[in-house]
Tab-separated table of C-alpha atoms in Angstrom:
chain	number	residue	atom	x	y	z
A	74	UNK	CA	-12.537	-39.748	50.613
A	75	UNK	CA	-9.106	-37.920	50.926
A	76	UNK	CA	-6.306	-39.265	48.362
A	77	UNK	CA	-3.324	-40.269	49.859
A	78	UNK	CA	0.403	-39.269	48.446
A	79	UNK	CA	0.191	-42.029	46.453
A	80	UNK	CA	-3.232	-42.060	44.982
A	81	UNK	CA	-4.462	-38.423	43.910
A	82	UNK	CA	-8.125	-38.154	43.709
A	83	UNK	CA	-9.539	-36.470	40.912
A	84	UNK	CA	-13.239	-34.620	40.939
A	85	UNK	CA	-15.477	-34.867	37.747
A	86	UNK	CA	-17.510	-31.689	38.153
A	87	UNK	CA	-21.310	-31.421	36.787
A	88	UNK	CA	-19.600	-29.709	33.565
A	89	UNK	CA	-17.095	-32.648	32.800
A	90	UNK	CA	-14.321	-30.485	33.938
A	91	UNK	CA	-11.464	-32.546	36.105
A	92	UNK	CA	-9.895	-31.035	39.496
A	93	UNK	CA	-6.756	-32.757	40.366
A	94	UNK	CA	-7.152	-32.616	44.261
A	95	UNK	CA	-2.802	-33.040	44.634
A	96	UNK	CA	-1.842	-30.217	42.371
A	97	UNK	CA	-4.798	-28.028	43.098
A	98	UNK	CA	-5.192	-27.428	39.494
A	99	UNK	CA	-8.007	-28.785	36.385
A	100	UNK	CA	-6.638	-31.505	34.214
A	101	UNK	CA	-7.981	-33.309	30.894
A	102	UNK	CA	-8.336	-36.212	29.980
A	103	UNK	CA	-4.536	-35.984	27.974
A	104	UNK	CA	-3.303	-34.942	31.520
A	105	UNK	CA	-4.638	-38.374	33.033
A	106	UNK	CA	-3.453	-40.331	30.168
A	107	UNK	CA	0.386	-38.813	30.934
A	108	UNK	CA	-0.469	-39.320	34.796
A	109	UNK	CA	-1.176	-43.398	33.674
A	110	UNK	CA	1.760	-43.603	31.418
A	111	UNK	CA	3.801	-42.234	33.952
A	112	UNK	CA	2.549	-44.987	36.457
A	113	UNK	CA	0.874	-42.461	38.800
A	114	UNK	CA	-2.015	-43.623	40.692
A	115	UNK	CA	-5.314	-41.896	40.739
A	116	UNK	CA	-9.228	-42.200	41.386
A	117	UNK	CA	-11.487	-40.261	40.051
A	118	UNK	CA	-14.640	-39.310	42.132
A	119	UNK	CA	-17.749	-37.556	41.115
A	120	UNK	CA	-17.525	-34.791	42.693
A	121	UNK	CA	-21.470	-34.404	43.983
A	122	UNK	CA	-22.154	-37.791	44.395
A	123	UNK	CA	-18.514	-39.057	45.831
A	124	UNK	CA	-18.952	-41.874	43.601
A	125	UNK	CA	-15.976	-43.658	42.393
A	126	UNK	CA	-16.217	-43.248	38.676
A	127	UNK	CA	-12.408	-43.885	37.752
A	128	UNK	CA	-13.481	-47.075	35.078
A	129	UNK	CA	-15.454	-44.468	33.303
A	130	UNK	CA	-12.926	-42.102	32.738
A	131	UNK	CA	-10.246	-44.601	31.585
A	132	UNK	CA	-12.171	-46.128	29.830
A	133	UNK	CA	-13.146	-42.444	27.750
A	134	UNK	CA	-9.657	-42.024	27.606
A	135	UNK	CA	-9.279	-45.224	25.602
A	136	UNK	CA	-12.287	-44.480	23.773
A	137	UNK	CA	-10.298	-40.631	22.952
A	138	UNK	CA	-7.146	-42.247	22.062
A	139	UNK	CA	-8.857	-44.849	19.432
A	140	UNK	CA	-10.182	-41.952	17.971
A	141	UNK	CA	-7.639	-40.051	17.915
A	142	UNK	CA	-4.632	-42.100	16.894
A	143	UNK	CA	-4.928	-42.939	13.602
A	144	UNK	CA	-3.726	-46.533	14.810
A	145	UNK	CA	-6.337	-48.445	16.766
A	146	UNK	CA	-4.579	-50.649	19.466
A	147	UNK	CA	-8.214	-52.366	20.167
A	148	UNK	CA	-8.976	-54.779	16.777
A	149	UNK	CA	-11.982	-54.749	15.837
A	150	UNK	CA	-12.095	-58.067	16.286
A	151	UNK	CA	-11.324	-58.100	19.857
A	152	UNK	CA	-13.703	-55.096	20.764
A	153	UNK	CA	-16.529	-57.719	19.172
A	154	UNK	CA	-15.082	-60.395	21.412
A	155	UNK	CA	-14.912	-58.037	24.728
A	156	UNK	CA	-18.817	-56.999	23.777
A	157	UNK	CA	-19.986	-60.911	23.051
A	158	UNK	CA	-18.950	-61.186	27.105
A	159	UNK	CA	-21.330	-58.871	28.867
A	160	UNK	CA	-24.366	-60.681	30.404
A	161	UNK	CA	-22.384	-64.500	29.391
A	162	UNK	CA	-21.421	-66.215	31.844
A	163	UNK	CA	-18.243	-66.147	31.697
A	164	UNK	CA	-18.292	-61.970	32.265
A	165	UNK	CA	-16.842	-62.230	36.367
A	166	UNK	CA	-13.676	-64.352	34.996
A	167	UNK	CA	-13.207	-61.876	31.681
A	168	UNK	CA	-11.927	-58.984	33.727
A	169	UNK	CA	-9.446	-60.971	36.196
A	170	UNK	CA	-8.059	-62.866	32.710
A	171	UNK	CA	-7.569	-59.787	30.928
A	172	UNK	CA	-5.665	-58.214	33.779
A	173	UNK	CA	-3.083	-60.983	33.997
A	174	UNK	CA	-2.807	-61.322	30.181
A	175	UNK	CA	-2.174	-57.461	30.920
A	176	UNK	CA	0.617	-58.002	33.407
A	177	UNK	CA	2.394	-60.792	31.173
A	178	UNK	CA	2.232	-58.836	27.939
A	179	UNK	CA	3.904	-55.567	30.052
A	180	UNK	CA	6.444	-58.328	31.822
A	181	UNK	CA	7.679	-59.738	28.225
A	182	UNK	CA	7.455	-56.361	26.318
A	183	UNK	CA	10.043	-55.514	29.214
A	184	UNK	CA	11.838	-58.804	28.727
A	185	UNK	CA	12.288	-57.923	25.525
A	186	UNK	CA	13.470	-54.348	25.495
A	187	UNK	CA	15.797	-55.634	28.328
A	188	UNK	CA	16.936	-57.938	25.444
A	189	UNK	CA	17.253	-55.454	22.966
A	190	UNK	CA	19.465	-53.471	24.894
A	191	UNK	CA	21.784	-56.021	25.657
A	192	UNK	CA	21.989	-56.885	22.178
A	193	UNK	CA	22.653	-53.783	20.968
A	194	UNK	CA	25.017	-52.330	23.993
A	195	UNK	CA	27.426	-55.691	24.258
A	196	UNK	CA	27.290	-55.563	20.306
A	197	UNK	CA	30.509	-54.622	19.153
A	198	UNK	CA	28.831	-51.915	16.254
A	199	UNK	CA	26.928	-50.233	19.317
A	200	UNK	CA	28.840	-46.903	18.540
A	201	UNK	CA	27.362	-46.841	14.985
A	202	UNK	CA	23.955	-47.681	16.187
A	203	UNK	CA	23.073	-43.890	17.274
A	204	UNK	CA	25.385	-42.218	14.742
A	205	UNK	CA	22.424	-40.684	12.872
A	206	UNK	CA	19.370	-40.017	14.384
A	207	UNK	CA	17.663	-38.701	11.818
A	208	UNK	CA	17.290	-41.857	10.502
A	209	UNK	CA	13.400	-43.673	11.271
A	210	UNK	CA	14.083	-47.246	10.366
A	211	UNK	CA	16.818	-48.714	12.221
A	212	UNK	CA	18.336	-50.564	9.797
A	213	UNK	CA	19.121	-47.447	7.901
A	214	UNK	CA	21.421	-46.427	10.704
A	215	UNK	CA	23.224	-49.524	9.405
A	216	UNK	CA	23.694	-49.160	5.798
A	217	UNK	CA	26.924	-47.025	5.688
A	218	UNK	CA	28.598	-49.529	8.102
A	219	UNK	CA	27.563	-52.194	5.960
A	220	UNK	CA	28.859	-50.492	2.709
A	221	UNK	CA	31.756	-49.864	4.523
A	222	UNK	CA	32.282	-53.763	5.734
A	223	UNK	CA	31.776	-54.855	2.038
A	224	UNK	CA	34.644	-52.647	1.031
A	225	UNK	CA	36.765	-53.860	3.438
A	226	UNK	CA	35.788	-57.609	2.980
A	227	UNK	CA	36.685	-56.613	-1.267
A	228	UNK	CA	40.501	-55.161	0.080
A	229	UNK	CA	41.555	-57.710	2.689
A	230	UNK	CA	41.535	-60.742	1.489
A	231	UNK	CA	39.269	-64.216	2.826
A	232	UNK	CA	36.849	-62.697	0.568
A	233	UNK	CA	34.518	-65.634	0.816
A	234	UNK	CA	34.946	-65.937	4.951
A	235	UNK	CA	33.888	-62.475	5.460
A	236	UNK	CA	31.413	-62.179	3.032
A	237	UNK	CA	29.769	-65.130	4.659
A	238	UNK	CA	30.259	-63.581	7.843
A	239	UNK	CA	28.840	-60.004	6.544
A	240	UNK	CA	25.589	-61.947	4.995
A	241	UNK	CA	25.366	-62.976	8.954
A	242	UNK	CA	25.255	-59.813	9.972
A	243	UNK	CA	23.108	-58.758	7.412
A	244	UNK	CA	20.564	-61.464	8.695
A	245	UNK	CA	20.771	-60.792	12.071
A	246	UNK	CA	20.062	-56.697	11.145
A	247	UNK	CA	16.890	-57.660	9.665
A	248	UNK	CA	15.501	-59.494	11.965
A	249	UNK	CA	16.565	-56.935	14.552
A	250	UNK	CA	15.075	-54.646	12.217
A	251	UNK	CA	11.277	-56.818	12.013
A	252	UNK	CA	11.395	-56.949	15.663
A	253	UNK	CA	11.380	-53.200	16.400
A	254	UNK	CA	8.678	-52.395	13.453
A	255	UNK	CA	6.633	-55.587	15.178
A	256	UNK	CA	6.458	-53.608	18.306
């Protein structure tokens, strides 16, 4: 079966090596991870057979990837769930379910980037937010602006007002802070 511009077809050769068909080139298995991340559409055919064998191959990418990362994204616990499903009756509504948990998980994870963003652009210390990006933890972008808001709240005056106010602040940067390292 030809691919069309918007789904390249990919040949599994007898020696596991992969021919992308649309850049006329082999490929990995890292190049089809990149291709999914990247939200290009594929199918992998074997290329002898014609078979369509594209659930194999993502699903050895996963299987790389778990290996690999250091950081499984599958719990164990949930791999012993998915298994407990083959041959149960409930195996032809497992794969449909899955998929739209899929969906909603992507839709809020962009919900809540979209969120983030807005948070952090219409908030008024956005120009501090990037000022060193060395930093890994967020919140350590933060500290010398804090420091610096203490001192000020110490000089000015309404000590207790903007101390309260700066303990808000401090607050809200930590939970900021639990929400990036929770996702």
């Amino acid at each position: 079966m030809p691919g069309s511009e918007s789904n390249t077809v990919i040949k599994k050769y007898a020696n596991r090596r992969l021919y992308n068909t649309g850049t006329s080139s082999y490929v990995t298995l890292d190049d089809l991870a990149t291709m999914v991340k990247k939200g290009e559409d594929f199918t992998v055919r074997d290329a002898k057979t014609g078979d369509d064998i594209t659930h194999m191959v993502l699903t050895q990418i996963i299987f790389d990837q778990e290996c690999r990362s250091g950081q499984a994204l599958l719990p164990v616990s949930f791999l012993r769930e998915l298994i407990s499903y083959y041959g149960d009756q409930m195996q032809a509504m497992l794969p449909g379910f899955l998929d739209h948990a899929m969906k909603a998980f992507s839709e809020q994870q962009q919900h809540m980037r979209d969120q983030m963003d807005r948070a952090l652009y219409e908030n008024p210390l956005k120009r501090h937010l990037y000022q060193n990006d060395s930093d890994e933890r967020p919140i350590g972008r933060y500290q010398p602006l804090v420091a610096s808001a203490r001192h000020e709240t110490e000089d000015n005056g309404d000590t207790a007002e903007k101390s309260h106010a700066l303990d808000d602040l401090k607050k809200q940067l930590q939970v900021l802070q639990e929400r990036l390292e929770n996702m």
